[in-house]
Tab-separated table of C-alpha atoms in Angstrom:
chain	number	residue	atom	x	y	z
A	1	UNK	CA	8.162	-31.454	-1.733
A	2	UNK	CA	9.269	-29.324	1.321
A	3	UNK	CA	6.715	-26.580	2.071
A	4	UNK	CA	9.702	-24.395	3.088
A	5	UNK	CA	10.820	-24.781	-0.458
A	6	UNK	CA	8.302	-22.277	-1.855
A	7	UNK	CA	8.782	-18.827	-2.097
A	8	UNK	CA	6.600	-16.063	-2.676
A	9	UNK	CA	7.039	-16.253	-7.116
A	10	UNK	CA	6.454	-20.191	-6.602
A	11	UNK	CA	2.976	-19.909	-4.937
A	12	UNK	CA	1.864	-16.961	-6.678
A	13	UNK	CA	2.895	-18.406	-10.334
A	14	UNK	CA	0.548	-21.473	-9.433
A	15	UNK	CA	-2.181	-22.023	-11.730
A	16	UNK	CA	-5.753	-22.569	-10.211
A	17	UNK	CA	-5.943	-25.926	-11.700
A	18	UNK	CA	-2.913	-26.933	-9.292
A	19	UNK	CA	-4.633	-25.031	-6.016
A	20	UNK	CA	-5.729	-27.746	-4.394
A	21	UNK	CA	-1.725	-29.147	-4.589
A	22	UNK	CA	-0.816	-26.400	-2.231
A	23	UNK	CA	-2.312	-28.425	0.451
A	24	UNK	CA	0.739	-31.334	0.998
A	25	UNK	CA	0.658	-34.358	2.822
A	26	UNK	CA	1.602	-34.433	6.536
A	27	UNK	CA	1.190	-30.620	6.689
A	28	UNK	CA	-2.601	-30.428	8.105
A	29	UNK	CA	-2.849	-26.904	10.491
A	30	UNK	CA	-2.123	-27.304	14.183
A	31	UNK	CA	-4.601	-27.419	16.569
A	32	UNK	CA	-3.713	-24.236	19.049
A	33	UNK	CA	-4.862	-20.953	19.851
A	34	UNK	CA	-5.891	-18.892	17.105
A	35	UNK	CA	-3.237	-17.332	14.598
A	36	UNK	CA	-3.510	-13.799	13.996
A	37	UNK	CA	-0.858	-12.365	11.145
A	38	UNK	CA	0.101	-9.150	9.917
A	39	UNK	CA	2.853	-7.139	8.181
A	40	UNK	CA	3.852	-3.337	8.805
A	41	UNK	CA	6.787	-1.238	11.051
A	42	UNK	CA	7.079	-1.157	14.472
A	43	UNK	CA	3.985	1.302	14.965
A	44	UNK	CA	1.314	-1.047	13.535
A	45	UNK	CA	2.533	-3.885	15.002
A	46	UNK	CA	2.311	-1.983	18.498
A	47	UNK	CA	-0.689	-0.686	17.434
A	48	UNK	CA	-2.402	-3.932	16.781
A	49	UNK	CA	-1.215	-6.008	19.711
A	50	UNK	CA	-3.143	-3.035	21.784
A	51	UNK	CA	-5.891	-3.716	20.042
A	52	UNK	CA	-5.434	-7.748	20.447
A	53	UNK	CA	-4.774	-7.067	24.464
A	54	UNK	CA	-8.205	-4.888	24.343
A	55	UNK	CA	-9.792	-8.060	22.526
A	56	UNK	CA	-8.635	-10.693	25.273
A	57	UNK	CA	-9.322	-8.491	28.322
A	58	UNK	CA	-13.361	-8.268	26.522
A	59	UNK	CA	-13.264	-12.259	26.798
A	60	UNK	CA	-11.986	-13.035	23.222
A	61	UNK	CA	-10.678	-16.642	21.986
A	62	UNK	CA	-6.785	-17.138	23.198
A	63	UNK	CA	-4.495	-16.286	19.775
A	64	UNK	CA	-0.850	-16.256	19.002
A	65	UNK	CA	0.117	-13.082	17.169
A	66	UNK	CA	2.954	-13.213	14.326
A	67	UNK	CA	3.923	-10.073	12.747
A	68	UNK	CA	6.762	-9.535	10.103
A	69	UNK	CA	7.617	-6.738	7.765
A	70	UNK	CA	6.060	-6.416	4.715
A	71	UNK	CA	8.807	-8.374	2.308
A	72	UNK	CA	8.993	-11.279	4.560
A	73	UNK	CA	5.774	-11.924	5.979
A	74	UNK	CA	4.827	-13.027	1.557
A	75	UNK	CA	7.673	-15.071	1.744
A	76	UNK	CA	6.386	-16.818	4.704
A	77	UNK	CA	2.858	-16.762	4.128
A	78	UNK	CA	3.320	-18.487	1.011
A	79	UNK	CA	5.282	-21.246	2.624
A	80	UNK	CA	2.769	-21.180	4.874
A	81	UNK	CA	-0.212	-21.747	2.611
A	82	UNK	CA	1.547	-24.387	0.385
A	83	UNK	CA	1.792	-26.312	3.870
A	84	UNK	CA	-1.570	-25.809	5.066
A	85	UNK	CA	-0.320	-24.298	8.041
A	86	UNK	CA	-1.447	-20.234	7.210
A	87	UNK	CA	-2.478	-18.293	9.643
A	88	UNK	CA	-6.377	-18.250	10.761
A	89	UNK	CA	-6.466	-14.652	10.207
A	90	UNK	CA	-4.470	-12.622	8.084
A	91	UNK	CA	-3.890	-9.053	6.828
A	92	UNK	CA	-4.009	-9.229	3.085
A	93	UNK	CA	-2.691	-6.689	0.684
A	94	UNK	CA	-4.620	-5.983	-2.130
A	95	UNK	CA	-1.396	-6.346	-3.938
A	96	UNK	CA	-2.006	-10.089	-3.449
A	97	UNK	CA	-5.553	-10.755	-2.787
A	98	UNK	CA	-6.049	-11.585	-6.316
A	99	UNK	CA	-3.620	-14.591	-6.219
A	100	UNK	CA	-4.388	-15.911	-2.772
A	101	UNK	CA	-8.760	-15.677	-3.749
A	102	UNK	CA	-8.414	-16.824	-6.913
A	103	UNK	CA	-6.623	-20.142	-5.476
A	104	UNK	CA	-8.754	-21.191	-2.934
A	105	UNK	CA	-6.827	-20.000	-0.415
A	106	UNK	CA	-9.321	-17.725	1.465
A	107	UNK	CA	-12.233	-18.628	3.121
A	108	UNK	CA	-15.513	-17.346	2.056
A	109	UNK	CA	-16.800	-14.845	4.621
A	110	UNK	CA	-20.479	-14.383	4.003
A	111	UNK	CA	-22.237	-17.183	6.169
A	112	UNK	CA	-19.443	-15.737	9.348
A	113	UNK	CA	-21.927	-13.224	10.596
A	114	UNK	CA	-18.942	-10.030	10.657
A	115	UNK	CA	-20.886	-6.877	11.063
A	116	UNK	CA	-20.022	-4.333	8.099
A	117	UNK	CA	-23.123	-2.323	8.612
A	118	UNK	CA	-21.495	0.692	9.595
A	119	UNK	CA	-18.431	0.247	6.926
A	120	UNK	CA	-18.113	2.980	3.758
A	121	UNK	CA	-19.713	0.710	1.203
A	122	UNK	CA	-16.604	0.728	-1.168
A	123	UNK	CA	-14.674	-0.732	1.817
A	124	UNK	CA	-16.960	-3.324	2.837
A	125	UNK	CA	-17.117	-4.598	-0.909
A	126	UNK	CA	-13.587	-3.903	-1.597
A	127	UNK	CA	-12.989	-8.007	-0.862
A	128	UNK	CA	-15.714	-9.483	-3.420
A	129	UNK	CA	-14.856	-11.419	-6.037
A	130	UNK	CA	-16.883	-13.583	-8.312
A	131	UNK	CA	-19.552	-12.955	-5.699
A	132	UNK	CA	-18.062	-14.268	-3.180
A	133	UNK	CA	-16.717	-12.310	-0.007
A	134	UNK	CA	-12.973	-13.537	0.993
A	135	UNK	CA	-11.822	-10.098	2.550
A	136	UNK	CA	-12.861	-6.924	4.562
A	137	UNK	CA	-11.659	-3.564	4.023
A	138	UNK	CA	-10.100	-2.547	7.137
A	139	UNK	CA	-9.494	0.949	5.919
A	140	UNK	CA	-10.458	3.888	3.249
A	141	UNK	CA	-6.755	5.277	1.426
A	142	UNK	CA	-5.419	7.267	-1.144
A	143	UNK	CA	-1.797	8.444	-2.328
A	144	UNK	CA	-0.991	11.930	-0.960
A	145	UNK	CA	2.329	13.372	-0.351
A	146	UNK	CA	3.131	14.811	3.285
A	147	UNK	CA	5.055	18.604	3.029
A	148	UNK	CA	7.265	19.852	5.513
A	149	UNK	CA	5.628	23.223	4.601
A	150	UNK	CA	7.728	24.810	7.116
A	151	UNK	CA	10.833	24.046	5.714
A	152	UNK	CA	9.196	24.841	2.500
A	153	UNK	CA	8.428	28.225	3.603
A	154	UNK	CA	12.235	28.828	4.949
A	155	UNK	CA	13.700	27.894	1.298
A	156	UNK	CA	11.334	31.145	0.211
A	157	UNK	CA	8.804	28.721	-1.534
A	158	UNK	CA	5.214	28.014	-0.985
A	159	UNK	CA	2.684	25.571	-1.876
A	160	UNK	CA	0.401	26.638	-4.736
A	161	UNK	CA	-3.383	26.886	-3.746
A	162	UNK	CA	-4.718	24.145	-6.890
A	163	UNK	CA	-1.782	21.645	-5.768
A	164	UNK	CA	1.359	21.103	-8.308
A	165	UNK	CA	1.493	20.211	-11.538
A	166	UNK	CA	4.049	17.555	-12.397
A	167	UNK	CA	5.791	20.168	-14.418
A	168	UNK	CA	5.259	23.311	-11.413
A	169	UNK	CA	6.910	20.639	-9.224
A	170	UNK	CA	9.607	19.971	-10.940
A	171	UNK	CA	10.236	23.172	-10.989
A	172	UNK	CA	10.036	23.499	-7.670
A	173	UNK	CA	12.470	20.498	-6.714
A	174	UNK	CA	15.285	22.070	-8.790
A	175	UNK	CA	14.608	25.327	-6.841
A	176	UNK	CA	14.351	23.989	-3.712
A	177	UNK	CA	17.430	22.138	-4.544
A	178	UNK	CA	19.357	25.097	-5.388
A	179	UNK	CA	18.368	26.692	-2.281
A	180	UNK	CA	18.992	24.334	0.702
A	181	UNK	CA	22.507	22.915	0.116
A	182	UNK	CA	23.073	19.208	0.854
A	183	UNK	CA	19.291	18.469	0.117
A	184	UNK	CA	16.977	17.236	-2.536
A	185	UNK	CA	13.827	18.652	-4.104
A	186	UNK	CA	12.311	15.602	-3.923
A	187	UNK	CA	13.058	11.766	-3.293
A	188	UNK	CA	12.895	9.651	-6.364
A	189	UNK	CA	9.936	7.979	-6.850
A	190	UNK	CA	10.608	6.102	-9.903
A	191	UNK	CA	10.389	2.587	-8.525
A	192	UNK	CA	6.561	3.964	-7.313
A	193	UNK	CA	4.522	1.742	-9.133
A	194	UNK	CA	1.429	2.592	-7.096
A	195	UNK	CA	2.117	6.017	-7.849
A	196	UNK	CA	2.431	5.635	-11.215
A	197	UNK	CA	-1.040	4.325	-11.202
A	198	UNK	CA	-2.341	7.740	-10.562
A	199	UNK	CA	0.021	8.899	-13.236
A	200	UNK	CA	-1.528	6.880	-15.440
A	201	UNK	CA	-5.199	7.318	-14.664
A	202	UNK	CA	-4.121	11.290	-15.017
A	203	UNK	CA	-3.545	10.048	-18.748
A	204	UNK	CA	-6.690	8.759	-19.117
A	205	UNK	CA	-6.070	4.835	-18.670
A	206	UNK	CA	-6.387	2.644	-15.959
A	207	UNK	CA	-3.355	0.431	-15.540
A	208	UNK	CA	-5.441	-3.158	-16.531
A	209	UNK	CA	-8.124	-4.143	-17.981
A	210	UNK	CA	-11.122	-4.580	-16.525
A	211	UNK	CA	-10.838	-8.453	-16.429
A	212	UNK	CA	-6.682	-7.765	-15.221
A	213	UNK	CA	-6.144	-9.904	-18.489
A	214	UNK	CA	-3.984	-7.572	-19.922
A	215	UNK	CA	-1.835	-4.303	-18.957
A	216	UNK	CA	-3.861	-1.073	-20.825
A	217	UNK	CA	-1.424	2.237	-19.715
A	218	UNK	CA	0.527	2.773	-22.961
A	219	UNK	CA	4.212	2.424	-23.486
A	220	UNK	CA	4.549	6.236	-24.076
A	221	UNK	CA	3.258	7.034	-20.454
A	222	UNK	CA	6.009	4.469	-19.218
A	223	UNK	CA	8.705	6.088	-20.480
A	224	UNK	CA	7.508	9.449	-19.786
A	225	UNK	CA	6.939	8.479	-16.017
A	226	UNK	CA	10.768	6.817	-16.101
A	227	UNK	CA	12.056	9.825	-18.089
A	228	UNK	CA	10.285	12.800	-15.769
A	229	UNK	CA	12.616	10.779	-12.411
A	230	UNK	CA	15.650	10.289	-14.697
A	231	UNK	CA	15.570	14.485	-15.395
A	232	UNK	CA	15.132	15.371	-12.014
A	233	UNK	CA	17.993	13.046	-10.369
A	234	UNK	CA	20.402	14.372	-13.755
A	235	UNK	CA	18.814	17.788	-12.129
A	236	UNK	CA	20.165	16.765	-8.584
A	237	UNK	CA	16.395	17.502	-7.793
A	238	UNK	CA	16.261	13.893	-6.900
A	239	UNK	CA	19.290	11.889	-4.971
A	240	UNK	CA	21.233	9.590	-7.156
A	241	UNK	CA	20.072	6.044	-7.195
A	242	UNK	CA	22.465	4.609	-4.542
A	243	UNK	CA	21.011	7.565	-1.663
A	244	UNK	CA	17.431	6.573	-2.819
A	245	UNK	CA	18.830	2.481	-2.222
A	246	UNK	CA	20.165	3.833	1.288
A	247	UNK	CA	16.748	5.419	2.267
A	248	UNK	CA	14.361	3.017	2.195
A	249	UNK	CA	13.741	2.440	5.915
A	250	UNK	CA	11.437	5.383	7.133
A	251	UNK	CA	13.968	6.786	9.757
A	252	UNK	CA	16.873	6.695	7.012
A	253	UNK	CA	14.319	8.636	4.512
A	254	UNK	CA	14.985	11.905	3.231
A	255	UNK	CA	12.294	13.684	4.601
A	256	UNK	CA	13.235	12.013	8.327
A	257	UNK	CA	16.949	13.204	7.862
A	258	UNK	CA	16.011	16.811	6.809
A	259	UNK	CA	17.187	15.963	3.096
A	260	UNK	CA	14.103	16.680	1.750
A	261	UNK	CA	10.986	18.643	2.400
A	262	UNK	CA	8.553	15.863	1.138
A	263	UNK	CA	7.441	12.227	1.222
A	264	UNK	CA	4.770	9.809	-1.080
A	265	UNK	CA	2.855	7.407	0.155
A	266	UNK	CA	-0.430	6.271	1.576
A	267	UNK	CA	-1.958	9.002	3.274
A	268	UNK	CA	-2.557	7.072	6.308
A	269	UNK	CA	1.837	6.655	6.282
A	270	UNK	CA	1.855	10.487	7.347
A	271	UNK	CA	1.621	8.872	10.680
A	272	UNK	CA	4.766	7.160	10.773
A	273	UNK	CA	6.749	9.899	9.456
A	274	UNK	CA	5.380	12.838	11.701
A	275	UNK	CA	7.420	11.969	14.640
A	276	UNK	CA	10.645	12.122	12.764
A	277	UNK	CA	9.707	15.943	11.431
A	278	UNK	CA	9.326	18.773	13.953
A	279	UNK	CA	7.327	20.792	11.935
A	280	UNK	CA	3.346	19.333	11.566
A	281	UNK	CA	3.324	17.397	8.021
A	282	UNK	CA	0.791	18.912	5.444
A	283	UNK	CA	-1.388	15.970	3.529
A	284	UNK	CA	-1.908	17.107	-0.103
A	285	UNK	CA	-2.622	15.526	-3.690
A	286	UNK	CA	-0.169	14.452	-5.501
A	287	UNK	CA	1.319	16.396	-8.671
A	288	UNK	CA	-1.546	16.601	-11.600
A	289	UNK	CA	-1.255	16.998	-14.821
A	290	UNK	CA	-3.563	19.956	-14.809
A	291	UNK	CA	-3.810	22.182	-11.544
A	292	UNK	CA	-6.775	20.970	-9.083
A	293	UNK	CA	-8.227	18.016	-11.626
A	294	UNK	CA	-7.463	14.574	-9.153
A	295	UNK	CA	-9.816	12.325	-11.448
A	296	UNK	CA	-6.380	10.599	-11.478
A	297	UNK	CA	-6.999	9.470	-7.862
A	298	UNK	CA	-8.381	6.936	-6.041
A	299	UNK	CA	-9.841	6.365	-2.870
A	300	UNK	CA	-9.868	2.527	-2.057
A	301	UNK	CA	-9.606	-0.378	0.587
A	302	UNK	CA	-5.757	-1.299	0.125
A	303	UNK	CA	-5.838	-3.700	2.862
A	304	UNK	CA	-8.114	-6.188	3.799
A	305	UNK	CA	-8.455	-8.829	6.967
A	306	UNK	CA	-9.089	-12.070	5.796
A	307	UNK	CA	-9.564	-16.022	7.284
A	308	UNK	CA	-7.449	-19.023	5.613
A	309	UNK	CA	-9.496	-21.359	3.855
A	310	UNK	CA	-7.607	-24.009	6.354
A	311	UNK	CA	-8.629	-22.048	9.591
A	312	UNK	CA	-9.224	-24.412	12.419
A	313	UNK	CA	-11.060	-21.788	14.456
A	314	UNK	CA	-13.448	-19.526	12.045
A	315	UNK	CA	-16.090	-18.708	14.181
A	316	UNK	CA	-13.850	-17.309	16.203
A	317	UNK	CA	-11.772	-15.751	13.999
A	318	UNK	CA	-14.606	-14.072	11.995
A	319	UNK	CA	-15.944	-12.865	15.820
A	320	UNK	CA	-12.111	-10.962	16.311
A	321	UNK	CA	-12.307	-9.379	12.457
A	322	UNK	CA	-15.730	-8.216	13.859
A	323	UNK	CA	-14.333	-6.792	16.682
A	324	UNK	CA	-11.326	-5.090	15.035
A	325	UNK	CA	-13.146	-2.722	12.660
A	326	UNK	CA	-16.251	-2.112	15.515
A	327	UNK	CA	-14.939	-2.290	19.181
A	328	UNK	CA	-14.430	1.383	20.341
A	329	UNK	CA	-10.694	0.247	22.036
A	330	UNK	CA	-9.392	-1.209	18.325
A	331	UNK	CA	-10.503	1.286	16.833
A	332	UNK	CA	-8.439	3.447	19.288
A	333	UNK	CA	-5.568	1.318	19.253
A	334	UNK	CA	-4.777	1.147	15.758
A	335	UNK	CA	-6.378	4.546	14.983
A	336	UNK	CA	-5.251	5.088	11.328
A	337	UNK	CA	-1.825	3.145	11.076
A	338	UNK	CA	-3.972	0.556	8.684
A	339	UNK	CA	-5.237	3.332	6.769
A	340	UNK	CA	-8.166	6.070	7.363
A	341	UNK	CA	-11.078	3.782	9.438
A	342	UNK	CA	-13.260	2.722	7.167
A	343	UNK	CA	-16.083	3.953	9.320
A	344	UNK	CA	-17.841	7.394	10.498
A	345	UNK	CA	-17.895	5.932	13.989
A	346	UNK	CA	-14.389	5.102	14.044
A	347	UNK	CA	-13.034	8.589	12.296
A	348	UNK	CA	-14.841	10.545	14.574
A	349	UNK	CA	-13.304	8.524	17.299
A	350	UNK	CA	-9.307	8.918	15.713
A	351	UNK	CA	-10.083	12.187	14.748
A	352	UNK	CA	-10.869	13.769	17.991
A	353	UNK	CA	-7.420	14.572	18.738
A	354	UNK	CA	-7.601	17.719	16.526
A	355	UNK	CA	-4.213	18.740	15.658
A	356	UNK	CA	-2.863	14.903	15.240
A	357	UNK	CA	-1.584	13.906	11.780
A	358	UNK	CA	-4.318	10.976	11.967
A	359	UNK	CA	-6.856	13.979	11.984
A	360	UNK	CA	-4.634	15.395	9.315
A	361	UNK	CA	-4.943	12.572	7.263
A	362	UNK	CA	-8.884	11.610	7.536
A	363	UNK	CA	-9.113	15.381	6.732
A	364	UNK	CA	-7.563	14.811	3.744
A	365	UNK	CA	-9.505	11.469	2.644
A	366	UNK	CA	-12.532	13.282	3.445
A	367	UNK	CA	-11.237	16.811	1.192
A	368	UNK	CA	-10.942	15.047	-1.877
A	369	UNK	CA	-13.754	12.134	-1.985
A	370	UNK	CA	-16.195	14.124	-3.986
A	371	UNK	CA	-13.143	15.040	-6.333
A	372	UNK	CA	-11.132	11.665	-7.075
A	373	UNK	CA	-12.351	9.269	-10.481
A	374	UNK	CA	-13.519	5.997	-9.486
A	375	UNK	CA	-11.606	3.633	-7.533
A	376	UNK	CA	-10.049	0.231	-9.703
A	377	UNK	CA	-11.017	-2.991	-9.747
A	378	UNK	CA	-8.986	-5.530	-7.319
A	379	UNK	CA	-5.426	-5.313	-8.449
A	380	UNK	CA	-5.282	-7.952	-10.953
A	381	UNK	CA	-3.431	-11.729	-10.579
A	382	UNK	CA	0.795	-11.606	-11.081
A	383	UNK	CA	-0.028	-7.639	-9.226
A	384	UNK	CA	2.739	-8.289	-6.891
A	385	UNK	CA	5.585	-9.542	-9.577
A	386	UNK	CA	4.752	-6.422	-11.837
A	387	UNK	CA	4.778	-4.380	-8.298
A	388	UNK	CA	8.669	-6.198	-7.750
A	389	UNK	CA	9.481	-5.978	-11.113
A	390	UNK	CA	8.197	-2.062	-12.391
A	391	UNK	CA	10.732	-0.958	-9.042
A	392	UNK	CA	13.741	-3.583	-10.507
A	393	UNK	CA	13.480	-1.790	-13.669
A	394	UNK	CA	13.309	1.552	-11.988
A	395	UNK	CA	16.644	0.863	-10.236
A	396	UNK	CA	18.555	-0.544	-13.659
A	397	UNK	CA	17.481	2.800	-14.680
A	398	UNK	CA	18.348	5.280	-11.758
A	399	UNK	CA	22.053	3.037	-12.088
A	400	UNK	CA	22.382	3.368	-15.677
A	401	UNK	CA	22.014	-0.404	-16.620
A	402	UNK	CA	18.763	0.818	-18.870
A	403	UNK	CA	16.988	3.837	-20.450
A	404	UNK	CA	13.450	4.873	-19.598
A	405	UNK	CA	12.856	3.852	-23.182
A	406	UNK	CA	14.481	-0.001	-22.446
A	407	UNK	CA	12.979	0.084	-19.199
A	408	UNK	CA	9.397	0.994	-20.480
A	409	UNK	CA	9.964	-1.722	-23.109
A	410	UNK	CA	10.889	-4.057	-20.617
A	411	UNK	CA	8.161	-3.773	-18.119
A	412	UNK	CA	5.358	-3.656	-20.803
A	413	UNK	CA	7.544	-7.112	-21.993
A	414	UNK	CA	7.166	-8.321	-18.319
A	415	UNK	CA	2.993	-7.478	-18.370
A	416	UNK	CA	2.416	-9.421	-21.124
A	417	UNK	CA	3.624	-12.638	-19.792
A	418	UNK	CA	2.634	-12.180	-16.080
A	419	UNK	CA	-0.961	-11.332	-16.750
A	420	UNK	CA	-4.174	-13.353	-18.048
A	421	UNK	CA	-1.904	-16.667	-16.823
């Protein structure tokens, strides 16, 4: 079979007893320089060739960088790794660090010699499984929305002092609405599937099982979730679905194009929205089901830098991991485009600049981490197709192709036979 025949579904439907068939005949690794990968915007992929110059002009190992956004870098790391060919090192979503560990795809890091001495401990474990080590945390997130408290502040609102509720801000969406004309309350978030994860810890589940053998939120809390979105855009206190389709890109958001006085996401994404908004960007919770209780949030390592299992160079590649989360310029480089650093060292290095949204941001992370509940396990195999597939339904929804009662119906449908495979 042609390696550039796979997609992204085929390798990640694999079974483990057919891992060892992703490596094909005639497509052994290149000898070369080293092959450093990664996925993000513009920004991190600036961001990290900085920190790749710094690592070359301190003597480091010759490398070839390759960088692709976040869709198509999957589709061509899993080409990639059915040829043998992947990367030496990668960054690694947690949204498919599952599938590519469980496979044999990964190399085990322990016997590499990577200092993580200095890391937050729930970072530097973040990439253990079964014992084993195939990933380190290159970063310490949670969800937060970023406020444009300014513009807020002009519609005659405010901020509440405990944070929203879910039902305070919908309130507040339809007011703001009301009040600003050509704008939105909110965007719609009902394709968030990570964000529903807090929604549904708030309701006192985790998503999965413990194991990840089975999905363990409740249909109810689906539809709810796809219900609250449906009210709000029937509200106009959230764009129709084909403005949220038109959005996606962060320049063409809402909150970039003044249509909106809000954005979710990652709070370490504050940074790449901050230059499109005049006014500074507040970092806050996200909506709770009871004012100030955030048991329903996380803090985690997302993201994780990992070696193939097929590296030709690992010494050196475990020496440039090493050097990523430790070296003083990295850390300065990337400062917190991967995420809050996953070190004291390195946030009191990114947060010197006081007034930054970085500082903003580490702030935050640093606010709530005696409040959150406990962060998940590793996001369980088939993560990614629910990930694809909760946002699918979303859409069907926000079009009018499905209900939030269908849709829930649908995705719990979808759970049941992408899990435990």
């Amino acid at each position: 079979m042609n390696p550039t025949t796979f997609s992204r579904r085929t390798l990640l439907g694999l079974g483990a007893a057919t891992a060892t068939a992703l490596v094909l005949p005639g497509c052994s690794a290149k000898s070369g320089p080293m092959r450093v990968a990664w996925y993000g915007p513009d920004p991190v992929t600036k961001a990290i060739n900085n920190a790749l110059q710094a690592w070359k002009s301190n003597g480091g190992a010759e490398f070839a960088p390759e960088s692709a956004p976040f869709a198509d870098y999957w589709d061509k790391l899993a080409t990639q790794t059915s040829g043998n060919n992947a990367p030496d090192v990668l960054r690694m979503s947690m949204s498919y660090f599952s599938d590519y560990a469980g496979r044999g795809t990964l190399k085990d890091l322990g016997s590499l010699g990577i200092n993580i001495s200095g890391l937050d401990p729930e970072v530097a474990g973040s990439g253990t499984v079964d014992g084993k080590n195939y990933g380190i945390g290159q970063s310490s997130i949670s969800y937060a929305m970023y406020v444009d408290e300014a513009a807020v502040k002009a519609a005659g609102g405010s901020i509440p002092q405990q944070g929203w509720t879910w039902d305070a801000f919908a309130e507040f969406a339809k007011d703001y609405t009301g009040s600003v004309q050509g704008s939105f309350g909110s965007s719609d978030q009902a394709a968030n599937f990570q964000l529903f994860e807090v929604f549904a810890r708030q309701h006192g589940t985790d998503l999965f099982a413990e194991d990840g053998s089975k999905l363990t939120v409740g249909r109810d809390t689906i539809q709810e979730w796809f219900q609250y979105w449906a009210d709000l855009r029937t509200a106009k206190a959230a764009p129709p679905q084909n403005v949220t389709g038109e959005a996606t890109a962060i320049e063409k958001s809402l909150i970039a194009t003044g249509k909106a006085p809000l954005q979710f996401g990652w709070v370490q994404q504050v940074t790449f929205y901050q230059p499109l908004v005049k006014s500074p960007l507040t970092v806050l919770p996200v909506p709770q089901g009871e004012a100030g209780d955030l048991k329903g949030q996380f803090i985690k390592g997302l993201d994780l830098w990992c070696i193939s299992a097929a590296s030709k160079h690992p010494e050196d590649a475990a020496k440039l991991i090493g050097f990523l989360l430790n070296d003083e310029a990295a850390i300065k480089a990337i400062g917190i485009l991967l995420g809050v650093p996953p070190s004291k060292k390195a946030r009191d290095l990114v947060s010197a600049e006081a007034d930054s949204a970085g500082a903003r941001a580490i702030a935050y992370v640093e606010e709530i981490a005696g409040k959150v509940g406990p962060s998940p396990q590793p996001w369980p195999k088939g993560y990614g197709e629910l990930l694809t597939g909760f946002g699918r339904i979303a859409e069907n929804i926000g079009f009018g192709k499905a209900t939030p009662a269908s849709g829930a119906g649908e995705f719990v449908e979808l759970a049941g036979k992408t899990l435990g495979k």
